[in-house]
């Protein structure tokens, strides 16, 4: 290819290349950063069009968030047909809501089917576009106990697939050093077994916080749930169908606000008034709120029943921590053995991608809203940042592969 010869010619005259030649790797196709579901989907869609790619992963396995940082009882929150990656369905014998282990098995089979072989233990520390060469330079580090190996990958295209959940969000709470008991993020939580018989405070009322509370109950712990913001709680299924699937079907025929009104009416009939349980609903409907802010409604899998029975207590926000005590914003103080932070994740893109046009420095997400956030300038792409889960990632992966294929045919 012409551009291959061009870069080889520049290598011999560029002092930077001369100094780094032993650690510089030219990649024929796109470099994909991240071997989670989004990165695998992008690689598979490219492979299907005959385009090779190189996937870089900082961990030692694919889907590291799922394999290393999720709790044991986790299942897909949406039915499997909405969570399939492009070009391969889930096995027929998988349940409607596959378990964590089943989903990982699916991803491993997916990578094997499309011969996706990520380069593991590659932490990307810097990626920038070299306008003189017209290529992306992606610098990685591989650390051992004694050495650090630096490698630079050079490619015409860069696909950012690190996603919205790259780094755990750990809020700063006054008195954390004084608490004395265990404080962990849900990324480290596996099972409620180690908390059996203990009083545990869970901070965060999203899907993870709700499910961790339920898991703690099932292991004979005494959980309480901090609820600071309004939250939409919907039943996982309505009228014999998944709530998500029913919503998508209704949106084909009705405006979003009318669908939201329908969902809230059915939820009130099935779940009752959640405000009486300390779970006030936002003024904006669940689907409209999702579109505006990306905030996902909670799909109840049994936690509300435990709140109603008193097995899970709802608490206000935290003012400060003291030795094995929590002082709440209402002035009350209570003893707890442990605190679990279900406070979510964030993008880490601004820490390594030296680019200011496509991604926001504030939250590390594409500046352009869905469905236009997948493509940037100079061969830069994003997959898995739609706030629409695996379905959104699959849509972006297909668009990216098609866009690169158009250019690939001209080479």
Tab-separated table of C-alpha atoms in Angstrom:
chain	number	residue	atom	x	y	z
A	1	UNK	CA	0.000	0.000	0.000
A	2	UNK	CA	1.175	3.530	-0.787
A	3	UNK	CA	0.880	4.833	2.752
A	4	UNK	CA	2.929	1.878	4.053
A	5	UNK	CA	5.789	2.868	1.791
A	6	UNK	CA	5.316	6.494	2.796
A	7	UNK	CA	5.653	5.830	6.517
A	8	UNK	CA	8.629	3.504	5.993
A	9	UNK	CA	10.349	6.302	4.108
A	10	UNK	CA	9.674	8.786	6.884
A	11	UNK	CA	10.902	6.356	9.520
A	12	UNK	CA	14.417	6.521	8.103
A	13	UNK	CA	14.489	10.334	8.307
A	14	UNK	CA	12.555	10.973	11.510
A	15	UNK	CA	14.791	11.157	14.629
A	16	UNK	CA	11.841	10.129	16.775
A	17	UNK	CA	11.494	6.900	14.848
A	18	UNK	CA	15.227	6.330	14.864
A	19	UNK	CA	15.334	6.545	18.660
A	20	UNK	CA	12.239	4.375	19.177
A	21	UNK	CA	12.520	1.945	16.294
A	22	UNK	CA	12.932	-1.163	18.439
A	23	UNK	CA	9.707	-0.412	20.323
A	24	UNK	CA	7.648	0.857	17.387
A	25	UNK	CA	5.043	-1.379	15.710
A	26	UNK	CA	3.230	-0.385	12.550
A	27	UNK	CA	-0.359	-1.671	12.438
A	28	UNK	CA	-1.828	-2.325	9.020
A	29	UNK	CA	-5.422	-1.777	10.120
A	30	UNK	CA	-7.034	0.124	12.999
A	31	UNK	CA	-5.766	0.080	16.573
A	32	UNK	CA	-8.619	-0.658	18.998
A	33	UNK	CA	-8.093	0.353	22.621
A	34	UNK	CA	-10.116	-1.924	24.897
A	35	UNK	CA	-11.014	-5.627	24.685
A	36	UNK	CA	-14.441	-5.363	26.258
A	37	UNK	CA	-17.661	-6.110	24.344
A	38	UNK	CA	-17.351	-2.827	22.391
A	39	UNK	CA	-13.795	-3.504	21.246
A	40	UNK	CA	-14.630	-7.090	20.318
A	41	UNK	CA	-17.678	-5.931	18.327
A	42	UNK	CA	-15.580	-3.408	16.389
A	43	UNK	CA	-12.880	-6.000	15.634
A	44	UNK	CA	-15.460	-8.562	14.469
A	45	UNK	CA	-17.231	-6.095	12.160
A	46	UNK	CA	-13.883	-5.097	10.653
A	47	UNK	CA	-12.852	-8.744	10.236
A	48	UNK	CA	-16.127	-9.479	8.442
A	49	UNK	CA	-15.170	-6.827	5.866
A	50	UNK	CA	-11.665	-8.190	5.471
A	51	UNK	CA	-9.953	-5.496	7.513
A	52	UNK	CA	-7.382	-6.573	10.137
A	53	UNK	CA	-7.099	-4.756	13.459
A	54	UNK	CA	-5.049	-4.821	16.627
A	55	UNK	CA	-6.819	-4.796	19.999
A	56	UNK	CA	-4.890	-3.440	22.996
A	57	UNK	CA	-6.059	-4.359	26.511
A	58	UNK	CA	-4.607	-3.187	29.818
A	59	UNK	CA	-5.775	-6.292	31.731
A	60	UNK	CA	-4.875	-9.940	31.189
A	61	UNK	CA	-8.237	-11.012	29.739
A	62	UNK	CA	-11.079	-9.886	27.531
A	63	UNK	CA	-14.081	-8.156	29.148
A	64	UNK	CA	-12.059	-7.378	32.270
A	65	UNK	CA	-14.885	-5.333	33.813
A	66	UNK	CA	-17.174	-8.359	33.623
A	67	UNK	CA	-14.557	-10.914	34.637
A	68	UNK	CA	-12.748	-9.033	37.386
A	69	UNK	CA	-14.974	-6.232	38.675
A	70	UNK	CA	-18.544	-7.511	38.896
A	71	UNK	CA	-20.433	-9.354	41.616
A	72	UNK	CA	-21.269	-13.032	41.353
A	73	UNK	CA	-25.070	-12.744	41.161
A	74	UNK	CA	-24.983	-10.327	38.206
A	75	UNK	CA	-27.166	-11.064	35.207
A	76	UNK	CA	-27.828	-9.049	32.083
A	77	UNK	CA	-30.490	-6.499	32.949
A	78	UNK	CA	-32.020	-6.662	29.473
A	79	UNK	CA	-33.197	-9.723	27.505
A	80	UNK	CA	-30.437	-11.430	25.546
A	81	UNK	CA	-31.747	-10.378	22.123
A	82	UNK	CA	-30.938	-6.755	23.020
A	83	UNK	CA	-27.422	-7.630	24.208
A	84	UNK	CA	-26.072	-9.615	21.267
A	85	UNK	CA	-22.926	-8.438	19.568
A	86	UNK	CA	-22.959	-8.117	15.764
A	87	UNK	CA	-22.847	-11.254	13.634
A	88	UNK	CA	-23.404	-13.790	16.442
A	89	UNK	CA	-26.467	-14.630	18.535
A	90	UNK	CA	-26.516	-16.060	22.040
A	91	UNK	CA	-26.886	-19.847	22.293
A	92	UNK	CA	-30.527	-20.910	22.110
A	93	UNK	CA	-30.335	-22.674	25.474
A	94	UNK	CA	-29.254	-19.506	27.325
A	95	UNK	CA	-31.992	-18.036	29.545
A	96	UNK	CA	-33.687	-14.735	28.720
A	97	UNK	CA	-31.369	-12.948	31.161
A	98	UNK	CA	-27.971	-14.682	30.911
A	99	UNK	CA	-25.779	-14.887	34.010
A	100	UNK	CA	-22.412	-13.192	34.304
A	101	UNK	CA	-20.663	-16.500	33.660
A	102	UNK	CA	-22.795	-17.209	30.585
A	103	UNK	CA	-22.138	-13.770	29.145
A	104	UNK	CA	-18.382	-14.174	29.618
A	105	UNK	CA	-18.575	-17.576	27.922
A	106	UNK	CA	-20.412	-15.933	25.019
A	107	UNK	CA	-17.738	-13.228	24.694
A	108	UNK	CA	-14.901	-15.764	24.786
A	109	UNK	CA	-16.604	-17.797	22.056
A	110	UNK	CA	-17.169	-14.569	20.093
A	111	UNK	CA	-13.457	-13.697	20.225
A	112	UNK	CA	-12.519	-17.239	19.169
A	113	UNK	CA	-15.056	-17.299	16.330
A	114	UNK	CA	-13.683	-14.103	14.784
A	115	UNK	CA	-10.074	-14.910	15.684
A	116	UNK	CA	-9.692	-11.775	17.795
A	117	UNK	CA	-6.415	-11.971	19.705
A	118	UNK	CA	-5.895	-8.895	21.883
A	119	UNK	CA	-2.449	-7.892	23.080
A	120	UNK	CA	-2.903	-8.034	26.862
A	121	UNK	CA	-1.231	-6.101	29.679
A	122	UNK	CA	-0.897	-3.031	27.442
A	123	UNK	CA	-1.821	0.114	29.371
A	124	UNK	CA	-2.226	3.005	26.951
A	125	UNK	CA	-0.543	6.050	28.463
A	126	UNK	CA	-0.719	8.367	25.470
A	127	UNK	CA	-2.339	8.534	22.044
A	128	UNK	CA	-1.930	11.472	19.706
A	129	UNK	CA	-2.300	12.217	16.022
A	130	UNK	CA	0.933	13.024	14.207
A	131	UNK	CA	-0.103	15.506	11.528
A	132	UNK	CA	3.283	15.349	9.826
A	133	UNK	CA	2.932	11.616	9.249
A	134	UNK	CA	-0.864	11.460	9.070
A	135	UNK	CA	-0.975	8.594	11.570
A	136	UNK	CA	-1.959	7.923	15.172
A	137	UNK	CA	0.778	7.123	17.671
A	138	UNK	CA	-0.414	4.999	20.581
A	139	UNK	CA	2.083	4.552	23.391
A	140	UNK	CA	1.653	1.702	25.872
A	141	UNK	CA	3.433	0.458	28.960
A	142	UNK	CA	3.743	-3.112	30.180
A	143	UNK	CA	4.867	-3.317	33.789
A	144	UNK	CA	6.369	-6.199	35.707
A	145	UNK	CA	7.829	-6.194	39.209
A	146	UNK	CA	11.234	-5.229	37.829
A	147	UNK	CA	10.783	-3.641	34.404
A	148	UNK	CA	8.568	-1.347	32.357
A	149	UNK	CA	8.427	-1.966	28.612
A	150	UNK	CA	7.257	0.841	26.364
A	151	UNK	CA	5.787	0.136	22.939
A	152	UNK	CA	4.452	2.537	20.349
A	153	UNK	CA	1.801	1.426	17.867
A	154	UNK	CA	1.334	3.467	14.691
A	155	UNK	CA	-1.900	3.302	12.698
A	156	UNK	CA	-4.033	5.253	10.267
A	157	UNK	CA	-7.081	4.682	12.470
A	158	UNK	CA	-7.711	4.723	16.219
A	159	UNK	CA	-10.878	3.218	17.718
A	160	UNK	CA	-11.509	4.141	21.354
A	161	UNK	CA	-13.388	1.243	22.973
A	162	UNK	CA	-12.572	1.790	26.659
A	163	UNK	CA	-16.200	2.728	27.274
A	164	UNK	CA	-18.125	4.647	29.890
A	165	UNK	CA	-17.082	2.328	32.729
A	166	UNK	CA	-13.284	2.394	32.626
A	167	UNK	CA	-12.619	3.739	36.125
A	168	UNK	CA	-14.499	3.355	39.404
A	169	UNK	CA	-15.936	6.558	40.850
A	170	UNK	CA	-15.000	6.765	44.555
A	171	UNK	CA	-16.515	9.848	46.205
A	172	UNK	CA	-14.668	11.711	48.925
A	173	UNK	CA	-16.637	11.459	52.190
A	174	UNK	CA	-15.564	13.384	55.276
A	175	UNK	CA	-14.091	11.041	57.866
A	176	UNK	CA	-13.325	8.087	55.609
A	177	UNK	CA	-9.964	7.611	57.339
A	178	UNK	CA	-11.637	7.476	60.753
A	179	UNK	CA	-14.336	4.925	59.934
A	180	UNK	CA	-12.233	1.875	60.763
A	181	UNK	CA	-14.500	-0.644	59.040
A	182	UNK	CA	-14.385	-1.935	55.484
A	183	UNK	CA	-15.098	0.577	52.706
A	184	UNK	CA	-15.158	-0.870	49.185
A	185	UNK	CA	-16.413	0.028	45.740
A	186	UNK	CA	-18.764	-2.433	44.048
A	187	UNK	CA	-15.942	-3.174	41.589
A	188	UNK	CA	-14.366	-5.155	44.460
A	189	UNK	CA	-17.605	-6.713	45.743
A	190	UNK	CA	-18.188	-10.362	44.842
A	191	UNK	CA	-20.687	-11.788	47.322
A	192	UNK	CA	-22.454	-10.949	50.547
A	193	UNK	CA	-20.994	-14.051	52.198
A	194	UNK	CA	-18.183	-12.101	53.913
A	195	UNK	CA	-20.755	-9.686	55.362
A	196	UNK	CA	-22.992	-12.343	56.925
A	197	UNK	CA	-24.467	-11.037	60.184
A	198	UNK	CA	-23.056	-7.514	59.660
A	199	UNK	CA	-24.667	-4.125	59.234
A	200	UNK	CA	-23.744	-2.774	55.820
A	201	UNK	CA	-24.468	0.616	54.292
A	202	UNK	CA	-24.747	0.673	50.481
A	203	UNK	CA	-24.232	4.101	48.910
A	204	UNK	CA	-25.993	4.505	45.573
A	205	UNK	CA	-29.440	3.466	44.386
A	206	UNK	CA	-28.807	2.450	40.792
A	207	UNK	CA	-29.108	-1.101	39.509
A	208	UNK	CA	-25.838	-2.147	41.179
A	209	UNK	CA	-26.719	-0.679	44.573
A	210	UNK	CA	-30.159	-2.271	44.516
A	211	UNK	CA	-28.804	-5.688	43.556
A	212	UNK	CA	-25.986	-5.595	46.108
A	213	UNK	CA	-28.561	-4.862	48.816
A	214	UNK	CA	-30.603	-7.847	47.687
A	215	UNK	CA	-27.512	-10.047	47.648
A	216	UNK	CA	-26.618	-8.929	51.173
A	217	UNK	CA	-30.117	-9.854	52.344
A	218	UNK	CA	-29.758	-13.279	50.776
A	219	UNK	CA	-26.570	-13.775	52.803
A	220	UNK	CA	-28.212	-12.781	56.124
A	221	UNK	CA	-26.576	-9.362	56.339
A	222	UNK	CA	-28.483	-6.227	57.390
A	223	UNK	CA	-28.201	-3.717	54.547
A	224	UNK	CA	-29.267	-0.084	54.420
A	225	UNK	CA	-29.404	1.942	51.213
A	226	UNK	CA	-28.385	5.588	50.857
A	227	UNK	CA	-30.724	7.379	48.449
A	228	UNK	CA	-29.747	10.975	47.742
A	229	UNK	CA	-31.360	11.550	44.332
A	230	UNK	CA	-34.649	10.789	42.676
A	231	UNK	CA	-34.806	7.464	40.859
A	232	UNK	CA	-37.167	5.648	38.509
A	233	UNK	CA	-37.767	2.051	39.567
A	234	UNK	CA	-39.563	-0.078	36.990
A	235	UNK	CA	-40.507	-3.769	37.042
A	236	UNK	CA	-38.170	-5.819	34.873
A	237	UNK	CA	-41.172	-7.207	33.031
A	238	UNK	CA	-44.630	-5.815	32.217
A	239	UNK	CA	-47.630	-7.570	30.728
A	240	UNK	CA	-45.586	-10.704	30.182
A	241	UNK	CA	-42.849	-8.896	28.231
A	242	UNK	CA	-39.559	-7.277	29.178
A	243	UNK	CA	-40.050	-3.630	30.085
A	244	UNK	CA	-37.252	-2.615	27.717
A	245	UNK	CA	-38.635	-4.638	24.817
A	246	UNK	CA	-42.145	-3.322	25.406
A	247	UNK	CA	-40.799	0.236	25.512
A	248	UNK	CA	-38.938	-0.177	22.220
A	249	UNK	CA	-42.073	-1.563	20.575
A	250	UNK	CA	-44.301	1.252	21.866
A	251	UNK	CA	-41.827	3.900	20.713
A	252	UNK	CA	-42.408	2.774	17.124
A	253	UNK	CA	-45.983	4.031	17.373
A	254	UNK	CA	-46.178	6.560	20.204
A	255	UNK	CA	-44.249	9.683	21.322
A	256	UNK	CA	-41.760	9.173	24.145
A	257	UNK	CA	-43.755	11.123	26.734
A	258	UNK	CA	-46.836	8.990	26.138
A	259	UNK	CA	-44.766	5.810	26.480
A	260	UNK	CA	-43.272	7.166	29.711
A	261	UNK	CA	-46.747	7.858	31.053
A	262	UNK	CA	-47.797	4.292	30.240
A	263	UNK	CA	-44.703	2.833	31.931
A	264	UNK	CA	-45.305	4.851	35.092
A	265	UNK	CA	-48.971	3.854	35.286
A	266	UNK	CA	-48.137	0.138	34.983
A	267	UNK	CA	-45.259	0.531	37.446
A	268	UNK	CA	-47.577	2.155	39.988
A	269	UNK	CA	-50.003	-0.762	39.629
A	270	UNK	CA	-47.279	-3.413	39.966
A	271	UNK	CA	-44.905	-1.793	42.452
A	272	UNK	CA	-47.040	0.736	44.297
A	273	UNK	CA	-45.982	4.261	45.203
A	274	UNK	CA	-42.191	4.112	45.508
A	275	UNK	CA	-42.116	7.564	47.120
A	276	UNK	CA	-43.602	6.005	50.264
A	277	UNK	CA	-40.483	3.859	50.461
A	278	UNK	CA	-38.154	6.859	50.220
A	279	UNK	CA	-37.622	6.461	46.461
A	280	UNK	CA	-38.985	9.657	44.916
A	281	UNK	CA	-39.353	9.661	41.157
A	282	UNK	CA	-37.888	12.382	38.909
A	283	UNK	CA	-40.321	14.790	37.303
A	284	UNK	CA	-39.125	13.697	33.851
A	285	UNK	CA	-40.217	10.232	32.663
A	286	UNK	CA	-37.738	7.322	32.602
A	287	UNK	CA	-37.165	7.157	28.838
A	288	UNK	CA	-36.967	10.913	28.364
A	289	UNK	CA	-34.550	11.170	31.303
A	290	UNK	CA	-32.415	8.426	29.773
A	291	UNK	CA	-32.230	10.337	26.496
A	292	UNK	CA	-31.398	13.655	28.175
A	293	UNK	CA	-28.900	12.576	30.827
A	294	UNK	CA	-28.056	8.934	30.203
A	295	UNK	CA	-29.418	8.005	33.632
A	296	UNK	CA	-30.747	4.456	33.470
A	297	UNK	CA	-33.923	3.490	35.349
A	298	UNK	CA	-33.617	0.704	37.896
A	299	UNK	CA	-35.178	-2.577	36.794
A	300	UNK	CA	-36.386	-4.243	39.969
A	301	UNK	CA	-35.454	-7.887	40.509
A	302	UNK	CA	-36.783	-8.222	44.066
A	303	UNK	CA	-35.160	-5.407	46.029
A	304	UNK	CA	-38.373	-3.393	46.440
A	305	UNK	CA	-40.051	-6.301	48.220
A	306	UNK	CA	-37.158	-6.351	50.716
A	307	UNK	CA	-37.520	-2.601	51.260
A	308	UNK	CA	-41.257	-3.004	51.837
A	309	UNK	CA	-40.663	-5.807	54.343
A	310	UNK	CA	-38.077	-3.740	56.231
A	311	UNK	CA	-35.172	-6.072	55.418
A	312	UNK	CA	-33.552	-3.154	53.590
A	313	UNK	CA	-33.721	0.314	55.113
A	314	UNK	CA	-33.602	3.506	53.036
A	315	UNK	CA	-31.391	6.299	54.414
A	316	UNK	CA	-30.702	9.917	53.431
A	317	UNK	CA	-27.334	11.235	52.245
A	318	UNK	CA	-24.183	10.976	54.348
A	319	UNK	CA	-22.833	14.046	56.133
A	320	UNK	CA	-19.707	12.487	57.631
A	321	UNK	CA	-18.134	9.266	58.878
A	322	UNK	CA	-16.805	8.589	62.349
A	323	UNK	CA	-15.360	5.473	63.961
A	324	UNK	CA	-17.749	2.718	62.777
A	325	UNK	CA	-20.520	5.311	62.641
A	326	UNK	CA	-22.295	7.219	59.903
A	327	UNK	CA	-23.795	10.648	60.429
A	328	UNK	CA	-26.620	11.311	57.987
A	329	UNK	CA	-27.806	14.621	56.573
A	330	UNK	CA	-30.899	14.502	58.785
A	331	UNK	CA	-28.643	14.583	61.874
A	332	UNK	CA	-29.114	10.929	62.853
A	333	UNK	CA	-26.097	8.741	63.606
A	334	UNK	CA	-25.938	4.955	63.243
A	335	UNK	CA	-23.341	2.212	63.611
A	336	UNK	CA	-22.238	0.168	60.587
A	337	UNK	CA	-19.655	-2.554	60.107
A	338	UNK	CA	-18.973	-1.827	56.446
A	339	UNK	CA	-19.757	0.568	53.597
A	340	UNK	CA	-20.135	-0.426	49.937
A	341	UNK	CA	-19.914	2.334	47.341
A	342	UNK	CA	-22.252	1.644	44.431
A	343	UNK	CA	-21.224	4.976	42.962
A	344	UNK	CA	-20.630	3.939	39.386
A	345	UNK	CA	-17.870	4.378	36.865
A	346	UNK	CA	-16.494	6.994	34.490
A	347	UNK	CA	-14.545	7.240	31.257
A	348	UNK	CA	-10.765	7.574	31.461
A	349	UNK	CA	-10.254	8.847	27.906
A	350	UNK	CA	-8.997	12.364	28.829
A	351	UNK	CA	-6.112	10.830	30.799
A	352	UNK	CA	-4.497	9.292	27.701
A	353	UNK	CA	-6.059	10.580	24.476
A	354	UNK	CA	-4.410	13.840	23.474
A	355	UNK	CA	-7.325	15.198	21.495
A	356	UNK	CA	-9.739	18.011	22.299
A	357	UNK	CA	-12.340	17.979	19.541
A	358	UNK	CA	-14.225	14.683	19.774
A	359	UNK	CA	-14.131	13.872	23.498
A	360	UNK	CA	-15.103	16.127	26.384
A	361	UNK	CA	-12.385	16.717	28.956
A	362	UNK	CA	-15.063	16.986	31.643
A	363	UNK	CA	-16.615	13.523	31.424
A	364	UNK	CA	-14.537	11.737	28.776
A	365	UNK	CA	-17.547	11.126	26.525
A	366	UNK	CA	-18.060	12.151	22.884
A	367	UNK	CA	-19.266	15.756	22.630
A	368	UNK	CA	-21.737	14.965	19.883
A	369	UNK	CA	-24.853	13.168	21.185
A	370	UNK	CA	-26.127	9.812	19.981
A	371	UNK	CA	-26.327	8.749	17.192
A	372	UNK	CA	-23.511	11.003	15.941
A	373	UNK	CA	-20.794	10.461	18.544
A	374	UNK	CA	-19.049	7.530	16.873
A	375	UNK	CA	-16.847	9.431	14.397
A	376	UNK	CA	-14.227	12.110	14.943
A	377	UNK	CA	-11.528	13.619	12.756
A	378	UNK	CA	-8.366	12.108	11.249
A	379	UNK	CA	-9.449	8.481	11.552
A	380	UNK	CA	-10.614	8.670	15.188
A	381	UNK	CA	-13.653	6.647	16.256
A	382	UNK	CA	-15.550	5.812	19.454
A	383	UNK	CA	-17.538	2.686	20.264
A	384	UNK	CA	-19.397	1.963	23.497
A	385	UNK	CA	-20.085	5.547	24.583
A	386	UNK	CA	-23.750	5.845	23.605
A	387	UNK	CA	-25.250	5.334	27.094
A	388	UNK	CA	-27.379	2.716	25.380
A	389	UNK	CA	-25.571	-0.408	26.484
A	390	UNK	CA	-24.535	-3.248	24.222
A	391	UNK	CA	-27.187	-2.391	21.653
A	392	UNK	CA	-25.662	1.062	21.173
A	393	UNK	CA	-22.139	-0.372	21.017
A	394	UNK	CA	-23.186	-2.811	18.290
A	395	UNK	CA	-24.713	-0.010	16.250
A	396	UNK	CA	-21.504	2.037	16.469
A	397	UNK	CA	-19.275	-0.948	15.627
A	398	UNK	CA	-21.168	-1.550	12.389
A	399	UNK	CA	-20.959	2.118	11.371
A	400	UNK	CA	-17.235	2.291	12.116
A	401	UNK	CA	-16.448	-0.841	10.102
A	402	UNK	CA	-18.435	0.454	7.141
A	403	UNK	CA	-16.737	3.858	7.274
A	404	UNK	CA	-13.217	2.382	7.418
A	405	UNK	CA	-14.115	-0.117	4.696
A	406	UNK	CA	-14.963	2.757	2.339
A	407	UNK	CA	-11.478	4.165	2.818
A	408	UNK	CA	-9.848	0.714	2.784
A	409	UNK	CA	-11.131	0.039	-0.729
A	410	UNK	CA	-9.291	3.104	-2.007
A	411	UNK	CA	-5.901	2.006	-0.682
